[in-house]
Tab-separated table of C-alpha atoms in Angstrom:
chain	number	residue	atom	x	y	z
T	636	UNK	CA	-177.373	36.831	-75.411
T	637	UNK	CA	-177.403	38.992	-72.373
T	638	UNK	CA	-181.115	39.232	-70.138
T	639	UNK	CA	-182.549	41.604	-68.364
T	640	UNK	CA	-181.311	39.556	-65.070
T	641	UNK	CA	-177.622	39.841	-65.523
T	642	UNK	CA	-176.027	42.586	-64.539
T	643	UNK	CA	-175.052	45.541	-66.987
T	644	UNK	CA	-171.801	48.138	-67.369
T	645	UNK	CA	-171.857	50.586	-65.012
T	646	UNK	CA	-172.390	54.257	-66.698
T	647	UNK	CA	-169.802	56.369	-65.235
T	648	UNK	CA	-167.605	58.316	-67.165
T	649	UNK	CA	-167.749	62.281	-68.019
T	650	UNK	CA	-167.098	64.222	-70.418
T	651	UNK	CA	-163.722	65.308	-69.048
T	652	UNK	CA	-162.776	61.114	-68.111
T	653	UNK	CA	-163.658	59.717	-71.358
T	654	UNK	CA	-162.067	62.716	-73.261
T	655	UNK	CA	-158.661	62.441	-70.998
T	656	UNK	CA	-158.863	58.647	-71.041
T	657	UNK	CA	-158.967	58.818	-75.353
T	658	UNK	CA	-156.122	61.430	-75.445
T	659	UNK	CA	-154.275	59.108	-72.951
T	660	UNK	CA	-154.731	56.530	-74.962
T	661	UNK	CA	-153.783	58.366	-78.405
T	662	UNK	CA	-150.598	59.802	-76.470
T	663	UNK	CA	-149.429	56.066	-76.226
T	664	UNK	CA	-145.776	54.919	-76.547
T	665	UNK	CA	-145.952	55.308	-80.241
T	666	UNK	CA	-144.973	58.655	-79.874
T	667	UNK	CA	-142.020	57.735	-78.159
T	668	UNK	CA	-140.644	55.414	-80.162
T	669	UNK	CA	-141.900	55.843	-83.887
T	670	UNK	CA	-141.100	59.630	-84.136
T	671	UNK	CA	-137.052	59.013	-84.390
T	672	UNK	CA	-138.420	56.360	-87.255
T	673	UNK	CA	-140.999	58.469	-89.277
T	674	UNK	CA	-137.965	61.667	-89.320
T	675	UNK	CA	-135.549	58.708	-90.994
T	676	UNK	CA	-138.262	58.362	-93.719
T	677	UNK	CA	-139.555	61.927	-94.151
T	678	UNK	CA	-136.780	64.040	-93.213
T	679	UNK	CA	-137.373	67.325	-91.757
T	680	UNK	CA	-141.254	67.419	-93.786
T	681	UNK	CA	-141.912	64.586	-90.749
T	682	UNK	CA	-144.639	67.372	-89.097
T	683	UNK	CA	-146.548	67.498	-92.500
T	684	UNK	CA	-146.322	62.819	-92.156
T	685	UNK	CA	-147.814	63.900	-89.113
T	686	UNK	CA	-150.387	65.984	-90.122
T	687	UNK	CA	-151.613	64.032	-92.949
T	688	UNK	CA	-151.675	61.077	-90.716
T	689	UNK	CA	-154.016	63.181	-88.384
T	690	UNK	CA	-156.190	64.432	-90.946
T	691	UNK	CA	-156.746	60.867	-92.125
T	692	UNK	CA	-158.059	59.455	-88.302
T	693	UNK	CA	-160.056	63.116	-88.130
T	694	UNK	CA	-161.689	62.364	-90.785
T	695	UNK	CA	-162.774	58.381	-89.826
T	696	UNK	CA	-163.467	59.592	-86.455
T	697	UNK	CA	-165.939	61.921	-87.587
T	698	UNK	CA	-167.416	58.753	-88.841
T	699	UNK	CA	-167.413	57.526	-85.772
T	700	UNK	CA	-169.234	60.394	-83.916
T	701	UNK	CA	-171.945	59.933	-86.147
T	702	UNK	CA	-171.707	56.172	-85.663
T	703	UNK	CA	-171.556	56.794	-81.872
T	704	UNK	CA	-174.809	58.613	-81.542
T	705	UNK	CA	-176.659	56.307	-83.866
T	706	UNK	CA	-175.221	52.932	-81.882
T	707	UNK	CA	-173.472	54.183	-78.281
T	708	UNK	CA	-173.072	50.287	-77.302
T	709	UNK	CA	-169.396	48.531	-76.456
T	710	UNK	CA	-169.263	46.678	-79.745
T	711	UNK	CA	-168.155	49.994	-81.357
T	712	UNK	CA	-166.505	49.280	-85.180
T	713	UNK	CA	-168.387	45.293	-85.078
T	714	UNK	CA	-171.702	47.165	-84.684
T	715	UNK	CA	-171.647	49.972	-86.745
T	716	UNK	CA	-170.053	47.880	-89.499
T	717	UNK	CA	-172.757	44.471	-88.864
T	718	UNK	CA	-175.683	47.215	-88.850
T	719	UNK	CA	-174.478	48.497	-92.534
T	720	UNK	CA	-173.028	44.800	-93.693
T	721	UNK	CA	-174.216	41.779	-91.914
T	722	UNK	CA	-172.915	39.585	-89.637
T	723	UNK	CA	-170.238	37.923	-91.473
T	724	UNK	CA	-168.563	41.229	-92.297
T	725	UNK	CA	-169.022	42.633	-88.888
T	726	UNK	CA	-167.890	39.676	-87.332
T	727	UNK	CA	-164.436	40.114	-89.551
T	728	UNK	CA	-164.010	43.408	-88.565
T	729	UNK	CA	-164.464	43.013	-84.858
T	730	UNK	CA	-161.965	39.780	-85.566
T	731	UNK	CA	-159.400	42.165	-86.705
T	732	UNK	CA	-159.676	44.756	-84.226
T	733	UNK	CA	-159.291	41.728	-81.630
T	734	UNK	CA	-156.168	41.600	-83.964
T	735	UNK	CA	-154.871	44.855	-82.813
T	736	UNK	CA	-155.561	44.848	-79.396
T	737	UNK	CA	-153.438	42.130	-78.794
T	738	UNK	CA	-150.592	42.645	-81.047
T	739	UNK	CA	-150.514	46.259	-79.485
T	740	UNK	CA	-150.489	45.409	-76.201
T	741	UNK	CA	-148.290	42.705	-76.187
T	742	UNK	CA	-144.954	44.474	-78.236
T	743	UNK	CA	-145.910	47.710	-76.222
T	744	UNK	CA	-146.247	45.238	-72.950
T	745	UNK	CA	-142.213	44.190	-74.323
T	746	UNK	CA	-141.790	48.074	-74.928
T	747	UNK	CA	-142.266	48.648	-70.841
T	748	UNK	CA	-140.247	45.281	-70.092
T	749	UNK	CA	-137.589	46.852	-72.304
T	750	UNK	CA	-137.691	50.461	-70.414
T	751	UNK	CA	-137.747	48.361	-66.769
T	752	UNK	CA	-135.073	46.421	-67.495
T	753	UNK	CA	-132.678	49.742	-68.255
T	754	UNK	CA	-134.441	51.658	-64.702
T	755	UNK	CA	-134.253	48.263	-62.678
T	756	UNK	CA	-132.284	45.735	-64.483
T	757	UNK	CA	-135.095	43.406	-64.366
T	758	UNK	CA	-136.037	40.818	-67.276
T	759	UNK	CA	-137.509	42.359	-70.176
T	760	UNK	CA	-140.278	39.280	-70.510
T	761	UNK	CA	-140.760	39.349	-66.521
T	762	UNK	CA	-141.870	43.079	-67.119
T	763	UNK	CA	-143.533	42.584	-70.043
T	764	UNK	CA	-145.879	39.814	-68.193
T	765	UNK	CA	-146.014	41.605	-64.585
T	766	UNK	CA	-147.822	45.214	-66.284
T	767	UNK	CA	-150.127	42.715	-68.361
T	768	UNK	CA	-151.546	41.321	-65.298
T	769	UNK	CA	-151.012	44.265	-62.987
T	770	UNK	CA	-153.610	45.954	-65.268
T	771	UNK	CA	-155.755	43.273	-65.945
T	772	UNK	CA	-156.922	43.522	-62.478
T	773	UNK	CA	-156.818	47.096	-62.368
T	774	UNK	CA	-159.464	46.619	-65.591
T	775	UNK	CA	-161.329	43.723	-63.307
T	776	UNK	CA	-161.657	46.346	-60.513
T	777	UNK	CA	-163.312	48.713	-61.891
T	778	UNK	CA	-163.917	51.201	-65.304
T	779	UNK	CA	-163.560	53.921	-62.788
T	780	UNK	CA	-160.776	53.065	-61.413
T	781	UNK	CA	-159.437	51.821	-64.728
T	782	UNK	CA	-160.371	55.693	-66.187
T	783	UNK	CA	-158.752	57.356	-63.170
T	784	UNK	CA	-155.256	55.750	-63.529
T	785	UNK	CA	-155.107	56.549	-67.635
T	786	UNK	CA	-155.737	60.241	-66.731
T	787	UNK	CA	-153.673	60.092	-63.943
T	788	UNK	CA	-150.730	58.453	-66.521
T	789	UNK	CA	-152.050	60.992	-69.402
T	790	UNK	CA	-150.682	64.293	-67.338
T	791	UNK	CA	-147.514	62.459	-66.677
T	792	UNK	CA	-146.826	61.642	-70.557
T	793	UNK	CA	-148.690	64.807	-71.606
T	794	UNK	CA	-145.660	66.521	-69.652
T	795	UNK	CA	-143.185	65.000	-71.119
T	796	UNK	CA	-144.353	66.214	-74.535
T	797	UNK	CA	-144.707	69.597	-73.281
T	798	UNK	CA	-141.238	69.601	-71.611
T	799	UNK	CA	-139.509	68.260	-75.110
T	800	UNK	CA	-141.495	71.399	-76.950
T	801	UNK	CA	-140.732	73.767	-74.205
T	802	UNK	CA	-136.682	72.509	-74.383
T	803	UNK	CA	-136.792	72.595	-78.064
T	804	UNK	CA	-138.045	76.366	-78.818
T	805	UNK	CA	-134.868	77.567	-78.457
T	806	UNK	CA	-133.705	75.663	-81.456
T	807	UNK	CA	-136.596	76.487	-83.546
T	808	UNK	CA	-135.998	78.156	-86.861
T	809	UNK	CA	-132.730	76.024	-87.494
T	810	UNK	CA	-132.922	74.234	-90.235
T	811	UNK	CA	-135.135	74.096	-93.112
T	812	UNK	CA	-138.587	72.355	-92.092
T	813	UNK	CA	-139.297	71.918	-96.194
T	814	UNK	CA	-136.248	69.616	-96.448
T	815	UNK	CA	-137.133	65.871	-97.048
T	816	UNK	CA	-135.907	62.312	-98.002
T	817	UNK	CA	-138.499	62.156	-100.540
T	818	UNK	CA	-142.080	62.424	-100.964
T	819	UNK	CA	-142.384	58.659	-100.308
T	820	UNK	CA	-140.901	58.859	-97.445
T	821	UNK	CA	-143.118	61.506	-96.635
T	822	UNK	CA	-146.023	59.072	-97.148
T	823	UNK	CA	-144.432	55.752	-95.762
T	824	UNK	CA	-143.968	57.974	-92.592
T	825	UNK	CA	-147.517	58.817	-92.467
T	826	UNK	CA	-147.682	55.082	-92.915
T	827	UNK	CA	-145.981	54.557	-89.727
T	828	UNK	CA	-147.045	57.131	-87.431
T	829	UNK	CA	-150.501	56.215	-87.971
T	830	UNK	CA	-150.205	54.194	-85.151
T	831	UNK	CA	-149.862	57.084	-83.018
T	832	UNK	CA	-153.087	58.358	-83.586
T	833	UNK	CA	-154.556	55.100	-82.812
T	834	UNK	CA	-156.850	54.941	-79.564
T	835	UNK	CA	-159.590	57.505	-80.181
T	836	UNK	CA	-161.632	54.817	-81.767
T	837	UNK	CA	-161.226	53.579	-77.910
T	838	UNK	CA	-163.589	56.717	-76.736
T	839	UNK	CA	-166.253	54.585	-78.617
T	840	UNK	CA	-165.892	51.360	-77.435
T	841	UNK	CA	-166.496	53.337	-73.760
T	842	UNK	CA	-169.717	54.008	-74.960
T	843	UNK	CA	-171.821	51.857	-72.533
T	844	UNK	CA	-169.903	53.225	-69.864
T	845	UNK	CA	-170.388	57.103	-70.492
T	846	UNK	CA	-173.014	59.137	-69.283
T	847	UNK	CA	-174.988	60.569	-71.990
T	848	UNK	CA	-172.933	58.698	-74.736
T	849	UNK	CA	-174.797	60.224	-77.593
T	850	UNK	CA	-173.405	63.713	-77.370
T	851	UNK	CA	-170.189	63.193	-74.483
T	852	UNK	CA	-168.784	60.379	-77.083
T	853	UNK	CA	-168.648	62.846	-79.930
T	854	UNK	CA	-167.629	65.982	-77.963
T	855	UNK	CA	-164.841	63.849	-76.671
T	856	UNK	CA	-163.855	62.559	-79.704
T	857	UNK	CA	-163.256	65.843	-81.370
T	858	UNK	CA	-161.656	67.553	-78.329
T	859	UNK	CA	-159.492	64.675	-78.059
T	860	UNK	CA	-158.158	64.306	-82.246
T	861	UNK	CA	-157.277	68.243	-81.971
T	862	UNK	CA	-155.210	68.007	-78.838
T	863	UNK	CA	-153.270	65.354	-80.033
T	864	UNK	CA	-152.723	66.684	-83.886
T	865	UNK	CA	-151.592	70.315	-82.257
T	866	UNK	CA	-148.877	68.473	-80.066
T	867	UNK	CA	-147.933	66.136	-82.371
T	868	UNK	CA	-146.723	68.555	-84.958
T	869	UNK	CA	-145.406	70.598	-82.212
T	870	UNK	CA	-143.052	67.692	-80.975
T	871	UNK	CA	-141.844	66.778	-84.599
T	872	UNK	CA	-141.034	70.317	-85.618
T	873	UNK	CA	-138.811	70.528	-82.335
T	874	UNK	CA	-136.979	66.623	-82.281
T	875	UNK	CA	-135.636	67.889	-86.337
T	876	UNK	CA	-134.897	71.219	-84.746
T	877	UNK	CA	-132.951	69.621	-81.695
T	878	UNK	CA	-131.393	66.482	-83.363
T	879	UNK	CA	-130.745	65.470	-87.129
T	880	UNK	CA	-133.567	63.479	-88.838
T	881	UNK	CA	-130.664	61.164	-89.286
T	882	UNK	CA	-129.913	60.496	-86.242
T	883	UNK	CA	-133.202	60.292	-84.953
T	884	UNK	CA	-133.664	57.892	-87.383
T	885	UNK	CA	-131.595	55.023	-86.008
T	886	UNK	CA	-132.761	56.428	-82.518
T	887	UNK	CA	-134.409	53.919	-80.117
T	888	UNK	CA	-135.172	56.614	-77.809
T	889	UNK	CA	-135.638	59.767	-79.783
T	890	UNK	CA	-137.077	61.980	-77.237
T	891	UNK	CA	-134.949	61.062	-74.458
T	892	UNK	CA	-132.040	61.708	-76.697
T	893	UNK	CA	-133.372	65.127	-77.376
T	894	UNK	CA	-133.990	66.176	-73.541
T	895	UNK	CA	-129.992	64.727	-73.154
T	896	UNK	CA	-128.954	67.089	-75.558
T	897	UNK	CA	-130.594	70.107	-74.171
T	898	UNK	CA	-130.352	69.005	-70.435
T	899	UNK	CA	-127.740	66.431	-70.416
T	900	UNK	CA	-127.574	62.712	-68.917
T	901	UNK	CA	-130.177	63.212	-66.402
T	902	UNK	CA	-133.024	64.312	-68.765
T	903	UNK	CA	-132.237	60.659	-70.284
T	904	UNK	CA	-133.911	59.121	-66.892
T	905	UNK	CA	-136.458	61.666	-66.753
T	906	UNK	CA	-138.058	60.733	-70.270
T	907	UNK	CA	-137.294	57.175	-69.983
T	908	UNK	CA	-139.617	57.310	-66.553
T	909	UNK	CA	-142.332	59.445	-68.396
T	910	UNK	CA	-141.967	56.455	-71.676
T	911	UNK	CA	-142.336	53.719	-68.964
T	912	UNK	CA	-145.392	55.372	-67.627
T	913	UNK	CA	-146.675	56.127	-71.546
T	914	UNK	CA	-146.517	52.350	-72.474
T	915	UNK	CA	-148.470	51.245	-69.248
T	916	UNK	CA	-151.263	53.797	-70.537
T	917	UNK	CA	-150.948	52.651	-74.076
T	918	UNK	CA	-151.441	48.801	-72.605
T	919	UNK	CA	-154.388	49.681	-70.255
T	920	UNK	CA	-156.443	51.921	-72.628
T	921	UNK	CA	-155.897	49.531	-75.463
T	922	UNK	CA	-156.697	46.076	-73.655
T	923	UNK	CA	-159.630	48.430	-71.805
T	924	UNK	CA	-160.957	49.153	-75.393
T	925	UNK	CA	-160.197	45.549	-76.715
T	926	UNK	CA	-162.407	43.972	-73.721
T	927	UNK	CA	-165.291	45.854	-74.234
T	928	UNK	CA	-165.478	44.757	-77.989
T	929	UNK	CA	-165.353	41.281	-77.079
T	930	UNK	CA	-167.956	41.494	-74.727
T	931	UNK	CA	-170.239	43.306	-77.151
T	932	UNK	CA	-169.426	40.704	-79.571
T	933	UNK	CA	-170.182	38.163	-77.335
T	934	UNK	CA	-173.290	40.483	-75.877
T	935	UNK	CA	-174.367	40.392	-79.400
T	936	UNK	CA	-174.153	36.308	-80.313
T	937	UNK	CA	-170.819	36.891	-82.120
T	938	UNK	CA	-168.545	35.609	-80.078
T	939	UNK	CA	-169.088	32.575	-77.424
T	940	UNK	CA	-171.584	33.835	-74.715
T	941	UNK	CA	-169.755	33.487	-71.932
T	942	UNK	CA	-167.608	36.520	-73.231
T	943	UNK	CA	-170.427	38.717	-72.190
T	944	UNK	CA	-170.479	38.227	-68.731
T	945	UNK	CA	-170.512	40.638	-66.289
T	946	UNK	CA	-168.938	40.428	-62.362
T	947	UNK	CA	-171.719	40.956	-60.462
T	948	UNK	CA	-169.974	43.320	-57.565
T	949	UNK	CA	-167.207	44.980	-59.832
T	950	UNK	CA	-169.711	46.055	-62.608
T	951	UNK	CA	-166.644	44.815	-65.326
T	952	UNK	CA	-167.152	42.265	-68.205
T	953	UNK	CA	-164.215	39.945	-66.112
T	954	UNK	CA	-163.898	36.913	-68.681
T	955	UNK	CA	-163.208	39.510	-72.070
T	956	UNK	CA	-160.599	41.085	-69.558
T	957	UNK	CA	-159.460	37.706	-68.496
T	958	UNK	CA	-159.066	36.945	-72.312
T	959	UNK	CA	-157.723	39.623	-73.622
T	960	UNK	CA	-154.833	39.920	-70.874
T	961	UNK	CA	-154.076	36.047	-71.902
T	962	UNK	CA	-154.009	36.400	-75.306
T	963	UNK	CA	-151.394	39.296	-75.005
T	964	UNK	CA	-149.318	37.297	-72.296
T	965	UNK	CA	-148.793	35.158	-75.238
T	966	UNK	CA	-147.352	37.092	-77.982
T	967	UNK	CA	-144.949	39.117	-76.316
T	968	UNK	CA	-142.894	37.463	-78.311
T	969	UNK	CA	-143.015	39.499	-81.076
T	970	UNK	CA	-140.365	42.076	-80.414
T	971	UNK	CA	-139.793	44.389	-83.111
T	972	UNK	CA	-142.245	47.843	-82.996
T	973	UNK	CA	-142.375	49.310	-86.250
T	974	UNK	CA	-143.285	46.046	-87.966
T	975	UNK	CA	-145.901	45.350	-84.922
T	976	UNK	CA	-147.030	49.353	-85.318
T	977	UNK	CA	-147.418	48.419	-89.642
T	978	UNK	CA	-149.452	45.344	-88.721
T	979	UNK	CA	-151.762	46.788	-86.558
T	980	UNK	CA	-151.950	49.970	-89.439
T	981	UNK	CA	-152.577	47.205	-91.598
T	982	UNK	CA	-156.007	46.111	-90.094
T	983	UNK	CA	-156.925	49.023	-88.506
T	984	UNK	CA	-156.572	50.812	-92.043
T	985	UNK	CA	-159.076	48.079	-93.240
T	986	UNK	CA	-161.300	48.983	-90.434
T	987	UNK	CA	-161.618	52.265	-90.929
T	988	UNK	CA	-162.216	51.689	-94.721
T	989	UNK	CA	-165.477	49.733	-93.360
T	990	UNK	CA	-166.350	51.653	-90.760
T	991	UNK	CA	-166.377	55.246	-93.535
T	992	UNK	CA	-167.847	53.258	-95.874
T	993	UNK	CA	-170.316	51.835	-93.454
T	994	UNK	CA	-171.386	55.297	-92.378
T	995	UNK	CA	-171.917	55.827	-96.297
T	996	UNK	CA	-174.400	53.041	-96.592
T	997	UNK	CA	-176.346	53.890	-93.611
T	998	UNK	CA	-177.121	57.192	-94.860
T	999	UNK	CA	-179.058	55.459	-97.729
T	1000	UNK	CA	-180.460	52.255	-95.764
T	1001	UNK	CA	-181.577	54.128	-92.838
T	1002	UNK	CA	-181.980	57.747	-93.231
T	1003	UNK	CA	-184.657	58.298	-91.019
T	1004	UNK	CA	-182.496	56.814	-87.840
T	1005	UNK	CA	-181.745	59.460	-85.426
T	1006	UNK	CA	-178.367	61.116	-85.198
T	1007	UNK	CA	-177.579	63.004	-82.144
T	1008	UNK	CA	-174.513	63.965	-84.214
T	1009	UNK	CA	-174.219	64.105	-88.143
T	1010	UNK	CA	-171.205	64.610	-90.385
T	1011	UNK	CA	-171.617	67.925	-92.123
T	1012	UNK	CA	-170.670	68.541	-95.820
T	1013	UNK	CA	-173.192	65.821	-98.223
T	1014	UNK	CA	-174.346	66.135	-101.869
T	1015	UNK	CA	-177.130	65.132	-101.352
T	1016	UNK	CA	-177.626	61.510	-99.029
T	1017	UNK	CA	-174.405	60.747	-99.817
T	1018	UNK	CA	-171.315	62.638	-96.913
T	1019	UNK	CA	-167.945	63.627	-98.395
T	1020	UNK	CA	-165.625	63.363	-95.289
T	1021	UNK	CA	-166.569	59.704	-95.147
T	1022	UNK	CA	-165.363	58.901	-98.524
T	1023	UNK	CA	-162.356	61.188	-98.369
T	1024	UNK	CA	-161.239	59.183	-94.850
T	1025	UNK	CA	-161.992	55.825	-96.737
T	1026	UNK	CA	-159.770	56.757	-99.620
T	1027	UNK	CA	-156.710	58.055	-97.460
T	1028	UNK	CA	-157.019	55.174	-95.193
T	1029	UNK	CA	-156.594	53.230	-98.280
T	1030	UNK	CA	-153.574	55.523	-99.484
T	1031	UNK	CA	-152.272	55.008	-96.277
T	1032	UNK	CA	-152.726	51.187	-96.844
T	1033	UNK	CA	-150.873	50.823	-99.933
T	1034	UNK	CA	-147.531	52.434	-98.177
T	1035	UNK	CA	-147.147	49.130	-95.934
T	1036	UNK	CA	-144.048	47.047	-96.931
T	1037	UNK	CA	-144.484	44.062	-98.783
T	1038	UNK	CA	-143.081	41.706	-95.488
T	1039	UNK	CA	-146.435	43.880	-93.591
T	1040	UNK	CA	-148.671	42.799	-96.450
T	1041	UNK	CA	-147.564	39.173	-95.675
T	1042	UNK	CA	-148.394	38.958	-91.924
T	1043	UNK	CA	-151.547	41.072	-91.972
T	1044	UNK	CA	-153.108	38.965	-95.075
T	1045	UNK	CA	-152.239	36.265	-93.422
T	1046	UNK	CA	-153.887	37.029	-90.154
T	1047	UNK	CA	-156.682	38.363	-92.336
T	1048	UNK	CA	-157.139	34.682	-93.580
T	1049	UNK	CA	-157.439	33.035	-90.552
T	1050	UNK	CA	-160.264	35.927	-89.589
T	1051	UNK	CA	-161.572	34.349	-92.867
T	1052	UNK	CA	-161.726	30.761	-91.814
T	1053	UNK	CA	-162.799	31.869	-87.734
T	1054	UNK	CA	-165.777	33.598	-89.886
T	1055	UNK	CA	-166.921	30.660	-91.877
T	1056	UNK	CA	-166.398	28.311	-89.115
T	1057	UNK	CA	-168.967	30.627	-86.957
T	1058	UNK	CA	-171.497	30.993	-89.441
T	1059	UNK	CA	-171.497	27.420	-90.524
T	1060	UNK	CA	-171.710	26.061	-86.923
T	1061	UNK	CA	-174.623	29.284	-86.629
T	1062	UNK	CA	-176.708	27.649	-90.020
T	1063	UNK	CA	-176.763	24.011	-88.884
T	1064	UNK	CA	-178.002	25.042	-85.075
T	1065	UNK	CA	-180.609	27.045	-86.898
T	1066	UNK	CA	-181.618	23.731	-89.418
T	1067	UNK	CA	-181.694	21.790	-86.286
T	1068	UNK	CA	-183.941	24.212	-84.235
């Protein structure tokens, strides 16, 4: 457990830095990449995949706003979710959210590798390994600094976007935007692109480090869900407009391909730069996010304590950062990004079931706790949104392929054991004491 003595996270971030940083690190390379994929399972409906798949995170996040301002501390999801459940559940969840910080940032690590081996001809894994530790020190340096370089990298890839729907207007009104594979498709795609919207649970797990957390965390939260759900729509009306859903389908670079067919061969480097410089935002936002929830794990008793500690001069939890940017190093192995995208759905969608539900039982078990922000819309104690995101996150859930299922139970499992190993070793310190 932390003391008084030790030295705490610096509070530093705005309003306009924490909002930018969260929309920087929602408009991650999943965009990029899984677009192409979700038009090959929705067809030309792939805007509505995309804005059912944003409905379903606005509706968790306003969870989270309300979580926020009743909890602003870095453990985020593990301490709104221990508050409602206990330890042993909370300590699961933040397990799994561990989970998706690495698996992200490692295949999107492998997803920059891949983009600076076609610029520079370099080795995919020599990439892959050089941005991981590139931006772990950039995370050791400072949350400042850290902040400054994800906005910087969110106007570069929020350009891009805008230059695909500027290029694309032209084309608009050219084929039939009701036309689909199927309506599971339509759903599997929401499935997928999920993913995309991932990262403003990351806005949260800034908490300690925003000025006034109780009402900028909320504010940015909502300004950052309805920028992103605007352009996302925007870009998948235009790539089905621009290029066949079946081609963008079996597309590895679907929005590159678009510019190339609007602007020709040198719009191909253009977007590939602006990709490269998405995944390096994805990778720093998400391992950002991912260190901050193991040092409020850790902070908490969770996790071992010297997770929790703080550089004295750089104001930065250095050994989370340390471990998270190791544990990545080592799966960048794992290659493929639509089956890494499903399993990181795959416990995220289980998180957000707890964290929705969580918010439920707190209503009841702690009514009288102040909330800076509160979810509108209740019969009574008991808030709809909350139970409407818990149910389509758990739609959502049941799209996953059965070769998904496998690999995220199975990681679920060993959460399982790592759970029951902590709380046994917890029990018999407490006898002995």
């Amino acid at each position: 457990m932390l003391t008084d003595r030790e030295p705490a996270l610096k509070r530093e971030l705005s309003l306009v830095e924490v909002t930018l940083t969260g929309v920087g690190s929602i408009l991650g390379a999943g965009i990029y990449v899984l677009v192409g994929k979700a038009a090959g399972l929705a067809g030309n409906l792939v805007w509505l995949s995309f804005l059912f798949a944003g409905t379903a995170a606005s509706l968790s996040a306003l969870s989270y706003m309300e979580l926020a301002s009743m909890y602003p501390r870095a453990g985020a999801e593990y301490e709104f979710v221990r508050r409602a459940f206990g330890e042993k559940v909370g300590l699961l969840v933040g397990l799994l959210i561990i989970y998706v910080v690495v698996i992200t940032a490692s295949a999107v690590a492998l997803g920059f590798g891949g983009y600076y081996s076609s610029l520079f001809g370099a080795g995919i894994l020599e990439g892959a390994i050089g941005v991981l530790l590139l931006l772990g020190f950039v995370m050791f340096y400072g949350i400042k600094e850290s902040a400054r370089l994800a906005i910087l990298i969110t106007l570069i890839e929020f350009s891009g976007l805008l230059i695909i729907i500027y290029i694309g207007i032209p084309f608009l009104g050219t084929v039939n935007y009701f036309e689909m594979t199927s309506f599971s498709g339509v759903f599997e795609a929401s499935a997928l692109i999920f993913f995309a919207f991932l990262g403003f649970e990351d806005i949260v797990r800034l908490a300690q480090e925003t000025k006034d957390p109780e009402k900028t965390t909320p504010k940015a939260l909502i300004l950052a869900i309805f920028t992103t759900v605007i352009l996302y729509v925007c870009v998948a009306v235009v790539a089905v407009s621009v290029l066949n859903y079946r081609t963008l389908g079996v597309s590895a670079a679907p929005l590159a391909e678009i510019a190339t067919v609007v602007l020709g061969d040198k719009a191909f480097v253009l977007l590939s730069w602006i990709a490269l410089f998405s995944t390096v935002n994805t990778v720093l936002v998400v391992m950002l996010g991912g260190s901050r929830i193991i040092y409020g794990m850790a902070a908490s008793g969770s996790l071992p304590n010297i997770l929790s500690r703080i550089h004295p001069s750089r104001g930065t939890p250095w050994i989370s950062i340390l471990g998270v940017v190791g544990l990545s190093i080592l799966f960048v192995f794992l290659r493929d990004i639509a089956t890494v995208a499903n399993i990181s759905n795959f416990m995220i969608f289980i998180v957000f079931i707890m964290v929705n539900l969580s918010l439920i039982k707190l209503r009841y078990t702690e009514p009288e706790k102040r909330r800076p922000f509160r979810v509108p819309l209740s019969i009574g104690k008991f808030p709809i949104p909350p139970a409407l995101g818990a149910l389509s996150a758990l739609f959502l859930f049941t799209q996953l392929s059965a070769m998904v299922m496998a690999y995220g139970f199975a990681l679920v499992g060993v959460g399982f054991v790592l759970v029951f190993l902590k709380t046994r070793k917890k029990n018999k310190t407490l006898k002995q004491a």
